[in-house]
PDB file of C-alpha atoms in Angstrom:
ATOM      1  CA  MET J   1      -0.154  -0.030  -0.021  1.00  0.00           C
ATOM      2  CA  ASN J   2       0.745   3.562  -1.084  1.00  0.00           C
ATOM      3  CA  ILE J   3       2.113   5.525   2.038  1.00  0.00           C
ATOM      4  CA  VAL J   4       0.093   8.408   1.221  1.00  0.00           C
ATOM      5  CA  THR J   5      -3.021   6.208   0.451  1.00  0.00           C
ATOM      6  CA  TYR J   6      -2.006   4.699   4.177  1.00  0.00           C
ATOM      7  CA  ALA J   7      -1.961   8.286   5.529  1.00  0.00           C
ATOM      8  CA  LEU J   8      -4.945   9.584   4.201  1.00  0.00           C
ATOM      9  CA  MET J   9      -6.925   6.458   5.265  1.00  0.00           C
ATOM     10  CA  CYS J  10      -5.703   6.786   8.858  1.00  0.00           C
ATOM     11  CA  TYR J  11      -6.841  10.679   8.758  1.00  0.00           C
ATOM     12  CA  GLY J  12     -10.081   9.797   7.600  1.00  0.00           C
ATOM     13  CA  LEU J  13     -10.492   7.060  10.266  1.00  0.00           C
ATOM     14  CA  THR J  14      -9.386   9.575  12.752  1.00  0.00           C
ATOM     15  CA  ALA J  15     -12.102  11.907  11.693  1.00  0.00           C
ATOM     16  CA  VAL J  16     -14.457   9.454  11.263  1.00  0.00           C
ATOM     17  CA  ILE J  17     -14.014   7.514  15.082  1.00  0.00           C
ATOM     18  CA  SER J  18     -13.976  11.706  16.566  1.00  0.00           C
ATOM     19  CA  LEU J  19     -16.994  12.543  15.098  1.00  0.00           C
ATOM     20  CA  LEU J  20     -18.624   9.474  16.224  1.00  0.00           C
ATOM     21  CA  VAL J  21     -17.544  10.609  19.818  1.00  0.00           C
ATOM     22  CA  ILE J  22     -19.013  13.917  19.492  1.00  0.00           C
ATOM     23  CA  VAL J  23     -22.200  12.128  18.495  1.00  0.00           C
ATOM     24  CA  VAL J  24     -22.666   9.976  21.615  1.00  0.00           C
ATOM     25  CA  VAL J  25     -21.561  12.666  24.072  1.00  0.00           C
ATOM     26  CA  LEU J  26     -24.182  14.862  22.161  1.00  0.00           C
ATOM     27  CA  GLY J  27     -26.575  12.295  22.383  1.00  0.00           C
ATOM     28  CA  VAL J  28     -26.325  11.301  26.236  1.00  0.00           C
ATOM     29  CA  ASN J  29     -26.499  14.638  26.451  1.00  0.00           C
ATOM     30  CA  LYS J  30     -29.813  14.752  25.143  1.00  0.00           C
ATOM     31  CA  VAL J  31     -30.780  12.287  27.138  1.00  0.00           C
ATOM     32  CA  MET J  32     -29.325  13.428  30.091  1.00  0.00           C
ATOM     33  CA  ASN J  33     -31.213  16.371  30.032  1.00  0.00           C
ATOM     34  CA  LYS J  34     -34.745  14.799  29.473  1.00  0.00           C
ATOM     35  CA  VAL J  35     -34.598  12.850  32.647  1.00  0.00           C
ATOM     36  CA  ASP J  36     -33.043  16.058  34.206  1.00  0.00           C
ATOM     37  CA  ALA J  37     -36.413  17.806  32.631  1.00  0.00           C
ATOM     38  CA  ARG J  38     -38.985  15.066  33.888  1.00  0.00           C
ATOM     39  CA  ASN J  39     -37.073  14.328  37.327  1.00  0.00           C
ATOM     40  CA  GLY J  40     -37.486  18.464  38.387  1.00  0.00           C
ATOM     41  CA  ASP J  41     -34.366  18.910  39.743  1.00  0.00           C
ATOM     42  CA  CYS J  42     -33.297  21.921  38.071  1.00  0.00           C
TER      43      CYS J  42
END
């Protein structure tokens, strides 16, 4: 495999993983906000 192709593949994979982590964090935050609103802890 060409080094440039490998570098681009690793860069793309890193970008995808970081986007997935952001989506998970935002999803958990939204779920926790709904739970707090239901319980009236605010």
